[in-house]
Short mmCIF file of C-alpha atoms and ligand atoms in Angstrom, two decimals:
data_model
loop_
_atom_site.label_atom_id
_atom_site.label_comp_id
_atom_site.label_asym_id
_atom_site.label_seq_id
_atom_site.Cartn_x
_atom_site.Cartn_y
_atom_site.Cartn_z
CA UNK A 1 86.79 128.53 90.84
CA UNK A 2 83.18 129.28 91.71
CA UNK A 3 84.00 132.33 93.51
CA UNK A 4 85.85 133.54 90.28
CA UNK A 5 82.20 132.97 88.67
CA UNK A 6 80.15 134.64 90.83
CA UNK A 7 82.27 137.83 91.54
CA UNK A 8 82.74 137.77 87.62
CA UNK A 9 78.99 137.67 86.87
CA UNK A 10 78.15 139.87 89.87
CA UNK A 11 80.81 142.63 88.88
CA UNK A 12 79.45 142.64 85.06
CA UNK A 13 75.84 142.42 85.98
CA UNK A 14 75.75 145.79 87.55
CA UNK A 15 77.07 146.98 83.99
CA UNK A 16 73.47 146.10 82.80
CA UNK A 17 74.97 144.35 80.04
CA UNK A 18 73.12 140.99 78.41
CA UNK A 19 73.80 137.54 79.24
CA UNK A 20 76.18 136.55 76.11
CA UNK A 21 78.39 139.31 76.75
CA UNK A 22 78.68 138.85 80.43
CA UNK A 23 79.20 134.89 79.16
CA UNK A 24 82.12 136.13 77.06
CA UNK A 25 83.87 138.09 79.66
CA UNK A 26 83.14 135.58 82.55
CA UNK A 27 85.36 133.44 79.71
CA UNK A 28 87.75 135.09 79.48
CA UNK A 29 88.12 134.79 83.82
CA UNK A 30 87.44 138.99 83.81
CA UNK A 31 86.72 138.85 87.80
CA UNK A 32 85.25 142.51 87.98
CA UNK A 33 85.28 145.88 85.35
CA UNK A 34 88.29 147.74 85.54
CA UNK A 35 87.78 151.68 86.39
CA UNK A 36 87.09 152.47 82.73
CA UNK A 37 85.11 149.95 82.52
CA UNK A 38 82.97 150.95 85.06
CA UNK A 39 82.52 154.80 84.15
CA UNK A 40 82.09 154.21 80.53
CA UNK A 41 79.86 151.26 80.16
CA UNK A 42 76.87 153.08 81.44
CA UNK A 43 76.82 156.47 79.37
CA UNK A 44 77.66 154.25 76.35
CA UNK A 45 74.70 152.11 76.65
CA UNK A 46 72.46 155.19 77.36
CA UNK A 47 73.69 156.49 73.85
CA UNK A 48 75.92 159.04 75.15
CA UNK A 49 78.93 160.52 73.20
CA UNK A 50 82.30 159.76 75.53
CA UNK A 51 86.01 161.26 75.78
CA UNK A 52 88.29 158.98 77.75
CA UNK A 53 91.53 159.84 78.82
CA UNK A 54 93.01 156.33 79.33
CA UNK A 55 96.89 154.64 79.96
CA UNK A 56 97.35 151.59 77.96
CA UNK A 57 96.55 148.47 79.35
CA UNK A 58 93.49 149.61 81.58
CA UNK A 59 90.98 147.68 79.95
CA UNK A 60 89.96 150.45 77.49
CA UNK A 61 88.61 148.07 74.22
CA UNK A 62 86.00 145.99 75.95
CA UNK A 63 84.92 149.65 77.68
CA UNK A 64 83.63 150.31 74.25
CA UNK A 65 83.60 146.97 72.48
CA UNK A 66 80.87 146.14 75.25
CA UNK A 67 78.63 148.76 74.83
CA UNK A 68 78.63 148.59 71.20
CA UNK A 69 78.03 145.09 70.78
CA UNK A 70 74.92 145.29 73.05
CA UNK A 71 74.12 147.90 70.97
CA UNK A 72 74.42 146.73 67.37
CA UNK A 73 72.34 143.69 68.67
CA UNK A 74 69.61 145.48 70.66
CA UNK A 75 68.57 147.80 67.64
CA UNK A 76 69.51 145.12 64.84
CA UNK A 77 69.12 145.87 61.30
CA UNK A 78 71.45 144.47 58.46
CA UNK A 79 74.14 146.50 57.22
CA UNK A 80 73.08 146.06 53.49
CA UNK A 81 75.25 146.15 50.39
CA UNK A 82 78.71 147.80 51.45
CA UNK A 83 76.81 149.14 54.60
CA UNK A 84 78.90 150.13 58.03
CA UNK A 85 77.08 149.82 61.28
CA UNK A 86 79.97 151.06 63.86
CA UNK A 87 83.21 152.22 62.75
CA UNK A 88 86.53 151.85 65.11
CA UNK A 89 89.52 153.73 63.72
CA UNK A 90 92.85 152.82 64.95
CA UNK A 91 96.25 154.08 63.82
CA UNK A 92 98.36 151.08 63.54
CA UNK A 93 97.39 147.78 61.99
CA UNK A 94 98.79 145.35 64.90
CA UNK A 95 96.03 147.57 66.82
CA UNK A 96 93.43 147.13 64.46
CA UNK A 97 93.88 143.18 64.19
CA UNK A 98 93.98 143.37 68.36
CA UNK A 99 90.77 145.32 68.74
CA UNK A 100 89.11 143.29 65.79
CA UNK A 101 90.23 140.20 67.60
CA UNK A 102 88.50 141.63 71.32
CA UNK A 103 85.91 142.41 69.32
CA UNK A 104 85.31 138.71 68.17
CA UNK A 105 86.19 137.07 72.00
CA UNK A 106 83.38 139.60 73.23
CA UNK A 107 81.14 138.96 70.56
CA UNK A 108 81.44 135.32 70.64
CA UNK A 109 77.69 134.51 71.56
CA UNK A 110 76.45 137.24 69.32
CA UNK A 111 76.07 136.55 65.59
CA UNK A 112 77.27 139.98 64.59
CA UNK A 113 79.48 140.26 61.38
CA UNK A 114 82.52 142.11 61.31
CA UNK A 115 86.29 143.04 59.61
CA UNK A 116 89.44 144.42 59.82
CA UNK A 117 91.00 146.36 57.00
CA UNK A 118 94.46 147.90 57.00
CA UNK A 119 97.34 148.87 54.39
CA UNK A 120 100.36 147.54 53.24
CA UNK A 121 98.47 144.22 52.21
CA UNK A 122 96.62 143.47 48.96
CA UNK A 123 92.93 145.17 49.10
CA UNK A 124 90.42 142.30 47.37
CA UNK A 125 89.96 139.79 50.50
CA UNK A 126 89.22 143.31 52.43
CA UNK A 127 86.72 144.68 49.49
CA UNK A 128 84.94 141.06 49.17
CA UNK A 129 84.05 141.04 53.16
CA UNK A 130 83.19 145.06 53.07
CA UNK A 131 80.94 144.35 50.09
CA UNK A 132 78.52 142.09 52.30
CA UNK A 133 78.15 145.02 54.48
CA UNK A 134 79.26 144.35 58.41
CA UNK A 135 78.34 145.34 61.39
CA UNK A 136 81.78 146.02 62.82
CA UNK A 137 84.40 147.44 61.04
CA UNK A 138 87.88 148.26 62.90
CA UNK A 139 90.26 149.84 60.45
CA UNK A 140 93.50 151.95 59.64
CA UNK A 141 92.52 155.61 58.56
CA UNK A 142 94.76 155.39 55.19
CA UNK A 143 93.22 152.15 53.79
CA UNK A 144 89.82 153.48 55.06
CA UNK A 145 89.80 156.33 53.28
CA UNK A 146 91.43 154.52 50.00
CA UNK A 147 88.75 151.83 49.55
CA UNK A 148 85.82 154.53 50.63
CA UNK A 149 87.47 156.20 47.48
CA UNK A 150 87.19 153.45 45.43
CA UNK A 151 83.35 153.33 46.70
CA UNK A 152 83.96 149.99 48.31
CA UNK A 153 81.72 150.66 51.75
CA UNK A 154 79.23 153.34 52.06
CA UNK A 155 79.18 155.22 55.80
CA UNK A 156 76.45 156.75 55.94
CA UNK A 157 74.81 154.01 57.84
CA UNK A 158 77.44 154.02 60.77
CA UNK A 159 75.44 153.96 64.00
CA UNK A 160 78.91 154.16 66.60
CA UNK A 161 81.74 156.06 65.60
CA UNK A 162 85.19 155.37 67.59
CA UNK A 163 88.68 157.27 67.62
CA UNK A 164 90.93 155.29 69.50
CA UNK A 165 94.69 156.67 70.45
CA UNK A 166 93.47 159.92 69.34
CA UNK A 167 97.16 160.98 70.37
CA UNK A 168 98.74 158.81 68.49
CA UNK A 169 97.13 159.48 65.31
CA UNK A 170 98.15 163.15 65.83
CA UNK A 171 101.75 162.36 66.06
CA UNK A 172 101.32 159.89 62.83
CA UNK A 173 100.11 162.86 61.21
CA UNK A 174 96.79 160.86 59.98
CA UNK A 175 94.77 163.76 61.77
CA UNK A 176 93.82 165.04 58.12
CA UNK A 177 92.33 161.75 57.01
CA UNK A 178 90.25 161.40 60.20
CA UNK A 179 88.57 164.38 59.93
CA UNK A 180 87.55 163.84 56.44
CA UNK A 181 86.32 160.30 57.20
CA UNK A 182 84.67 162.45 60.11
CA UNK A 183 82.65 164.49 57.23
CA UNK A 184 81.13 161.39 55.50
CA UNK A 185 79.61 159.96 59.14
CA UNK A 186 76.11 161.13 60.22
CA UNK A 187 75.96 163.94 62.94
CA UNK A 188 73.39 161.71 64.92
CA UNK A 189 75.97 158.91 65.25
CA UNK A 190 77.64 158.20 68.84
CA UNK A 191 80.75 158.99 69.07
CA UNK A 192 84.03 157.85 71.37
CA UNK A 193 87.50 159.28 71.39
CA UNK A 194 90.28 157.37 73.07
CA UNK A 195 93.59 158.99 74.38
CA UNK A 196 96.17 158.35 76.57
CA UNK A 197 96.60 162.17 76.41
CA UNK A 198 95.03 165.55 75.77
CA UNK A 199 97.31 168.32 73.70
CA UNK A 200 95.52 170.97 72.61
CA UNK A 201 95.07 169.23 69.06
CA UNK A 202 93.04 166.93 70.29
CA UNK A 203 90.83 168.84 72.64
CA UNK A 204 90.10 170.73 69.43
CA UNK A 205 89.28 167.49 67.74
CA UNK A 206 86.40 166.75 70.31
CA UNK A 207 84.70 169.80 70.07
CA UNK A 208 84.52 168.63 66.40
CA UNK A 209 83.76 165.36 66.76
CA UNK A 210 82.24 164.96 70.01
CA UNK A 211 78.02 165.89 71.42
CA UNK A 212 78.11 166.65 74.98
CA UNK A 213 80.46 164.07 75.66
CA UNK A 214 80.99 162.41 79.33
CA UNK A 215 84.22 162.72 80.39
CA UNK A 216 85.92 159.54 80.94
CA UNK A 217 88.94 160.04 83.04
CA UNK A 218 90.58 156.62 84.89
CA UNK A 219 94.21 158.71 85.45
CA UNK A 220 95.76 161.99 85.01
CA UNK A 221 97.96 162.09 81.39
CA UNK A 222 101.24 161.61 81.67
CA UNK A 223 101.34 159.58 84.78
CA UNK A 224 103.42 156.78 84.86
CA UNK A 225 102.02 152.91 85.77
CA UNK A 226 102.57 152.74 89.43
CA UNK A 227 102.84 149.86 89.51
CA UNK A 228 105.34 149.69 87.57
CA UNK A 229 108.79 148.97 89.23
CA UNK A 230 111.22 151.61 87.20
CA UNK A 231 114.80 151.45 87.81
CA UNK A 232 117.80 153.25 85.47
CA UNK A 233 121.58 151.91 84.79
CA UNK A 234 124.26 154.05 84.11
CA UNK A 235 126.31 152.62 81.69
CA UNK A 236 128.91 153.75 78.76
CA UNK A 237 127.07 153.60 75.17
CA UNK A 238 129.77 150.97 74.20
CA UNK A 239 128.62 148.95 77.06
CA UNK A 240 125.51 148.53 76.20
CA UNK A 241 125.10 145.48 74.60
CA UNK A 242 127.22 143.76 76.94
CA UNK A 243 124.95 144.84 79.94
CA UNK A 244 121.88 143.83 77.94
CA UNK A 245 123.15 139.96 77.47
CA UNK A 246 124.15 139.64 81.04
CA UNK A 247 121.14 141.08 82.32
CA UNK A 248 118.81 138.57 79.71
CA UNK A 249 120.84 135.62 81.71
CA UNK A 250 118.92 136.58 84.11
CA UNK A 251 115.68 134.05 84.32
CA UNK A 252 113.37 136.48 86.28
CA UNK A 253 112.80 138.42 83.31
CA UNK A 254 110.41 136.31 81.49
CA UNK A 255 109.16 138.11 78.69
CA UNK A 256 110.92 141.29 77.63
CA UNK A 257 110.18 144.22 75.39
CA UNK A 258 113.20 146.08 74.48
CA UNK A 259 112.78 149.85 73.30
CA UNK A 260 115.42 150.92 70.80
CA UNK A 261 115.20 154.25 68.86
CA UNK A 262 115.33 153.68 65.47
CA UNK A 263 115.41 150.65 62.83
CA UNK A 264 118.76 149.74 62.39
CA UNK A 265 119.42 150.09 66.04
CA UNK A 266 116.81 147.41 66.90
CA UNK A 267 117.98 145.05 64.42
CA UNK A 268 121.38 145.39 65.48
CA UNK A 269 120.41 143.85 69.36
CA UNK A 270 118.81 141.38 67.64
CA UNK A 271 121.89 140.57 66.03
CA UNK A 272 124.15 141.29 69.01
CA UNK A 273 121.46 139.03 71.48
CA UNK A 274 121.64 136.12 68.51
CA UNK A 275 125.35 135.74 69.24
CA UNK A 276 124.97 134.86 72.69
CA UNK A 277 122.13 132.74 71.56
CA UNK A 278 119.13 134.81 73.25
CA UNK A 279 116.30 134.57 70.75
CA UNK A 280 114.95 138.01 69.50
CA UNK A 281 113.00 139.74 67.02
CA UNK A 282 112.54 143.13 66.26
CA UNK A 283 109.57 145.01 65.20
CA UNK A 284 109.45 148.50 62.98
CA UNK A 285 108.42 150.01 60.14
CA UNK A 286 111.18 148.60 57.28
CA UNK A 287 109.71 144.82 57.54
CA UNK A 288 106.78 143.83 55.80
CA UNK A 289 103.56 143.61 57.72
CA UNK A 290 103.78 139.26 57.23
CA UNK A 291 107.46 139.57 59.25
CA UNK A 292 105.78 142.04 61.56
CA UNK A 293 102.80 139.79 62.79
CA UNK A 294 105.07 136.93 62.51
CA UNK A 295 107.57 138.74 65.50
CA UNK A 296 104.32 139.46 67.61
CA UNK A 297 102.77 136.19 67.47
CA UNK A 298 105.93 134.53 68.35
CA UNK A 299 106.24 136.49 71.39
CA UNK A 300 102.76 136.30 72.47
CA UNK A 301 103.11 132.31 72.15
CA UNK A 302 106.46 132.67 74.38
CA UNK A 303 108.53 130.99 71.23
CA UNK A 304 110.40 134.37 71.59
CA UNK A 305 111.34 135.54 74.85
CA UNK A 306 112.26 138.95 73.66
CA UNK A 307 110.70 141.78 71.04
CA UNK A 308 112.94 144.72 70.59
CA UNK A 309 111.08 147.76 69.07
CA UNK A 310 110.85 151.02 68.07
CA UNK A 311 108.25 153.30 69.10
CA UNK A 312 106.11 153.65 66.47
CA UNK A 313 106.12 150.20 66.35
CA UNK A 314 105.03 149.31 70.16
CA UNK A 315 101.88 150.86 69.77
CA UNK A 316 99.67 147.68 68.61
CA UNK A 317 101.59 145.50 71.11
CA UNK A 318 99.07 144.31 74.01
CA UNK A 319 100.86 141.35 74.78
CA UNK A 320 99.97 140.14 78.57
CA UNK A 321 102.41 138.88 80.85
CA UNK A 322 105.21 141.04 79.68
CA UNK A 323 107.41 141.33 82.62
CA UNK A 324 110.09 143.81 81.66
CA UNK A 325 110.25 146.72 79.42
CA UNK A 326 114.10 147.47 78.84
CA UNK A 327 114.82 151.24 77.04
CA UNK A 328 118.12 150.09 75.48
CA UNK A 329 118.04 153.78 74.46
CA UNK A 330 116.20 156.42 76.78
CA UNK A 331 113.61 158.34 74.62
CA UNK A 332 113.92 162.32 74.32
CA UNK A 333 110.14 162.57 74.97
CA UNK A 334 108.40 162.17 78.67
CA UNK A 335 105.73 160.97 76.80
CA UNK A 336 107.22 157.93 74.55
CA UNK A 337 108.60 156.84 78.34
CA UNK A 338 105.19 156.41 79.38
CA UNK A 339 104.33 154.44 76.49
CA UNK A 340 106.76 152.41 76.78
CA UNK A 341 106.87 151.43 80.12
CA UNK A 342 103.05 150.83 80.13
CA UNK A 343 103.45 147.70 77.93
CA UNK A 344 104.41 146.00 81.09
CA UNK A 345 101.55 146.06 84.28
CA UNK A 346 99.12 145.60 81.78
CA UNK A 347 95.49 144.75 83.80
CA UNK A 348 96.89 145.17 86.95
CA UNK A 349 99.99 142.88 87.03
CA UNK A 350 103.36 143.95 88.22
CA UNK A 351 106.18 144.84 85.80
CA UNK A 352 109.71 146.01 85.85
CA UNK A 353 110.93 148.98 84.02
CA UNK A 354 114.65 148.82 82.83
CA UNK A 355 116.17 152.15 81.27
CA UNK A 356 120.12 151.72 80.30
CA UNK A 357 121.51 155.70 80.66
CA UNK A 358 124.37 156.81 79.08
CA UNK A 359 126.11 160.06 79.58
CA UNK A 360 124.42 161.64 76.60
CA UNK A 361 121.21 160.40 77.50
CA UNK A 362 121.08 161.89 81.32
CA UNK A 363 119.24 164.84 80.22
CA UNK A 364 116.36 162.95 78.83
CA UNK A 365 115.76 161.22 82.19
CA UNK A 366 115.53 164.61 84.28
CA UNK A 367 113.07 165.74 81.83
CA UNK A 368 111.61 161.95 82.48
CA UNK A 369 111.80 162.69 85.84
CA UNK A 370 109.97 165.80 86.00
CA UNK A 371 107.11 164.94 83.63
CA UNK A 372 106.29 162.05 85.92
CA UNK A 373 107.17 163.42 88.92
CA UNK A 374 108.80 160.00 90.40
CA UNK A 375 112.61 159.90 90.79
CA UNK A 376 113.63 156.63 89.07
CA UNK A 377 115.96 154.35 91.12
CA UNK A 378 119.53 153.54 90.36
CA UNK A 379 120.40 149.94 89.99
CA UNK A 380 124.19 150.06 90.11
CA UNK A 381 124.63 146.10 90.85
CA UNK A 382 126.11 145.66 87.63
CA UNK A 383 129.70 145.29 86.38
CA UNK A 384 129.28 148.09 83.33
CA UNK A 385 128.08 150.14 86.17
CA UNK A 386 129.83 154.08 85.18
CA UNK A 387 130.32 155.79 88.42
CA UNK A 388 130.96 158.89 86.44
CA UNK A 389 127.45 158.77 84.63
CA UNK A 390 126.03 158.22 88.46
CA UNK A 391 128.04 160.89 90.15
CA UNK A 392 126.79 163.65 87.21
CA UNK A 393 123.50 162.77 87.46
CA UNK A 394 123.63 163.71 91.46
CA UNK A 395 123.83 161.44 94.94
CA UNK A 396 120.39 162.92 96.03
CA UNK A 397 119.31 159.71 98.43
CA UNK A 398 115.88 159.04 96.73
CA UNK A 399 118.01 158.03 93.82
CA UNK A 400 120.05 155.93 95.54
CA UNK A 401 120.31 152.10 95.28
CA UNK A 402 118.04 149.71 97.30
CA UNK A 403 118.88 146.65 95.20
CA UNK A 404 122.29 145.44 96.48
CA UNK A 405 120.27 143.24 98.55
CA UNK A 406 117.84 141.51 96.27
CA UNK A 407 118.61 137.91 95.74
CA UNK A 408 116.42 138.37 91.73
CA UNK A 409 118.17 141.12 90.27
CA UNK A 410 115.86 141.76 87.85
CA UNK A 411 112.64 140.34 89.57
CA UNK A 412 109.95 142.91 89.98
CA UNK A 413 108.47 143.40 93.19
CA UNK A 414 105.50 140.92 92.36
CA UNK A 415 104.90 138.60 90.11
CA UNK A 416 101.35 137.69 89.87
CA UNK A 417 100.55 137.20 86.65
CA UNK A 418 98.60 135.14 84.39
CA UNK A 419 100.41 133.80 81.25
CA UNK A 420 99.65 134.87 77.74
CA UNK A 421 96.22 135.40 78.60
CA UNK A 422 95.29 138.20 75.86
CA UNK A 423 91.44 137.57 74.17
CA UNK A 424 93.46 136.91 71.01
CA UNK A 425 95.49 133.71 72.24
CA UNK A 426 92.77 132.97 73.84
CA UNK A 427 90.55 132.24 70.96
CA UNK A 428 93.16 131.10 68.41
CA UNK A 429 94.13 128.23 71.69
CA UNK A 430 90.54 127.26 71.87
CA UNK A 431 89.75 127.68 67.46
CA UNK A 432 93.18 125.78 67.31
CA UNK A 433 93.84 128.50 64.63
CA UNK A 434 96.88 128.86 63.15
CA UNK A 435 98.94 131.91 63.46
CA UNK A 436 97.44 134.82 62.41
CA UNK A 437 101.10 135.86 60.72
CA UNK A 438 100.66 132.79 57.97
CA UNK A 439 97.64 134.40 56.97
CA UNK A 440 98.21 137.31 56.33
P1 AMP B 501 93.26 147.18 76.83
O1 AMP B 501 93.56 148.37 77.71
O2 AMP B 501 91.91 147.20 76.27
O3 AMP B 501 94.34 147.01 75.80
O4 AMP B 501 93.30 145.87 77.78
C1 AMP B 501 94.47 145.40 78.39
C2 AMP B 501 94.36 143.96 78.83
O5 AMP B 501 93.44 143.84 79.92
C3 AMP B 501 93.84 143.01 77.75
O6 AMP B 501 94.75 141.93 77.63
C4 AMP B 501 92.49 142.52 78.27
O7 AMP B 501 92.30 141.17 77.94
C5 AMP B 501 92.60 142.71 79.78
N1 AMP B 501 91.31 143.05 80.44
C6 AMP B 501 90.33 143.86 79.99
N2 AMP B 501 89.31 143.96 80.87
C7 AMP B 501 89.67 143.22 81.95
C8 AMP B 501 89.03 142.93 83.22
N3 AMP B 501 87.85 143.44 83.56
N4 AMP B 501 89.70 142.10 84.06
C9 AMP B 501 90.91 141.59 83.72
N5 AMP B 501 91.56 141.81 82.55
C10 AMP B 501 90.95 142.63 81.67
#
């Protein structure tokens, strides 16, 4: 394990970052930066503004949480009474607990305070830890802008400013409230904005927010994973739950994260899996944030071998080692695809992309198709397998099956990865914390 070590400490070193945070990554077995990494540690530390244009799972949070820590420590000063030092807004709260919790593994040797606040939990444990002022404060842009109301924190202090899934706050429609919380930061603050994609809205947004920002870039939007192994089955709607429990008997998918489109729909394969004894749980908006965080945890610990979710709902999940993502329903957006699919191959690891098609659905996966510009293999090994789905959506060869003779079905092409090894598990295995979920 030396050589882990050394190429760990060699790899961060050229980062110019200080010993305690290359001790905290070299914990967490980070062997060398990951592209973002690379490009936007260096501007960061030199103070400069940054726009990156990242996929999920690239290693985006410690490309800021690095620089910012050194940072915060390097010029320290104490936050004073209800004082801010850097800022990280986030539009979901399982994102905002994941950041705050890199945040904490990277900070570990650094004696820098910091909290989380989001909504749809009571406000006084947040108000009590804002009114000691903190150095780091990731938060939700509702509950942000409800307690600054209430003249709980004070921002004019903030020294880092960061927007993170700029896109995604767009389609939340929480663009309103950023800007505003925008207007009560100082001009001279640096400033980062995250997102996995540019529409025009948000390359307005950074002329607002951003100072002669360097461009951050580590792939084009809208580009699938590639590593990602992405196969489709045609299949009759009322077939669908059947395929999904035979294909779950399948052992090669170890950890699964099954897309359904709304609500009701995911708690029905919940149900429907329950029956054939497959343990599930679902995630989405209609359970309360305790159930929520209680779902993710269990899946992150492997307790639960599969999530089903909607989309809204995915976005906080950075769970490692998932091996499948499974669209029980096809989205109508290009976009939501890549989402989805890029909770699996997270940090480099292989992953297997599952899309069940039904008749009404075919159009969605030409426009699929075309956005990503990678013609998505049939898998027609399968006894719900509708020739008459197959045969509309054309016999091109590309599309054709090369499965028939792969012993794993469902096995991706590799399987190299680590288990559970997110920052967050990390630290609770090594605090031996309880789950986060009874807290809250
Ligand atoms: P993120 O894109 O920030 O959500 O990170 C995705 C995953 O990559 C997280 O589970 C991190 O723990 C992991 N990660 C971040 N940086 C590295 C690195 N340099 N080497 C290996 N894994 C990393």
């Amino acid at each position: 394990m030396q050589t882990t070590a050394l190429k760990t400490s060699k790899g961060f070193d050229s980062l110019n970052l200080i010993d305690p945070l290359c001790r905290a990554v070299n914990d967490e077995d980070y062997s060398i930066p990951t592209p973002i990494q690379m490009q936007a540690v260096p501007p960061l530390l030199e103070g400069r503004d940054l726009l990156g244009c990242a996929q999920t799972g690239t290693g985006k949070t410690a490309a800021f949480a690095l620089p910012i820590l050194q940072r915060l420590i390097e010029n320290y000063q104490p936050a004073g009474h209800k004082g801010v030092r850097s800022l990280i807004l986030t539009p979901t709260r399982e994102l905002a607990l994941q950041i705050s919790e890199s945040f904490e593994v990277y900070g570990r040797y650094l004696n820098l305070k910091q909290t989380v606040i989001y909504g749809g939990v009571r406000q006084e444990k947040q108000v009590k830890a804002l009114k000691k002022g903190v150095d780091i404060l990731v938060a939700t842009p509702g509950r942000l802008l409800d307690l600054y109301n209430q003249k709980y924190l004070d921002l004019n202090k903030v020294e880092v400013f960061v927007l993170d899934e700029a896109d995604r706050m767009l389609d939340m429609g929480f663009l309103p409230d950023v800007k505003k919380i925008n207007s009560f930061i100082s001009k001279n603050c640096q400033t980062m904005l995250f997102s996995a994609t540019m529409p025009m809205e948000i390359q307005r947004l950074t002329k607002i927010f951003l100072n002669d920002p360097v461009k951050v870039e580590v792939a084009p939007p809208s580009t699938t994973v590639d590593k990602i192994d992405q196969r489709v089955l045609f299949v009759d709607r009322e077939n669908k739950g059947a395929l999904l429990n035979t294909m779950l008997q399948d052992e090669a998918i170890e950890r699964a994260l099954i897309f359904a489109r709304t609500r009701h729909g995911a708690n029905r394969i919940v149900r429907n899996l329950s029956k054939s004894k497959i343990k599930a749980d679902a995630i989405h908006g209609n359970k309360s944030q305790a159930a929520r965080l209680e779902a993710l945890n269990k899946f992150k610990t492997g307790k639960v071998r599969v999530l089903v979710a909607t989309d809204i709902a995915s976005r906080g999940i950075d769970v490692d080692g998932i091996t499948h993502v499974i669209n029980y329903e096809l989205p109508n957006e290009p976009e939501s695809y890549v989402h989805r699919i890029g909770r699996t191959a997270r940090a480099g690891a292989a992953g297997m992309a599952l899309s069940l098609c039904d008749l009404g659905e075919l159009g969605y996966l030409k426009k699929i198709e075309r956005a990503t510009k990678i013609p998505v293999e049939m898998m027609e090994d399968h006894i719900y397998h509708s020739e008459t789905i197959a045969s509309k959506r054309g016999r091109s060869s590309s599309f054709k099956s090369r499965t028939s003779q792969k012993k794993r079905f469902y096995g991706p092409r590799t399987s190299s990865r680590k288990n559970n090894r997110s920052p967050s598990n990390r630290i609770r295995r090594q605090r031996g914390r309880p789950s986060r979920s009874r807290k809250a």
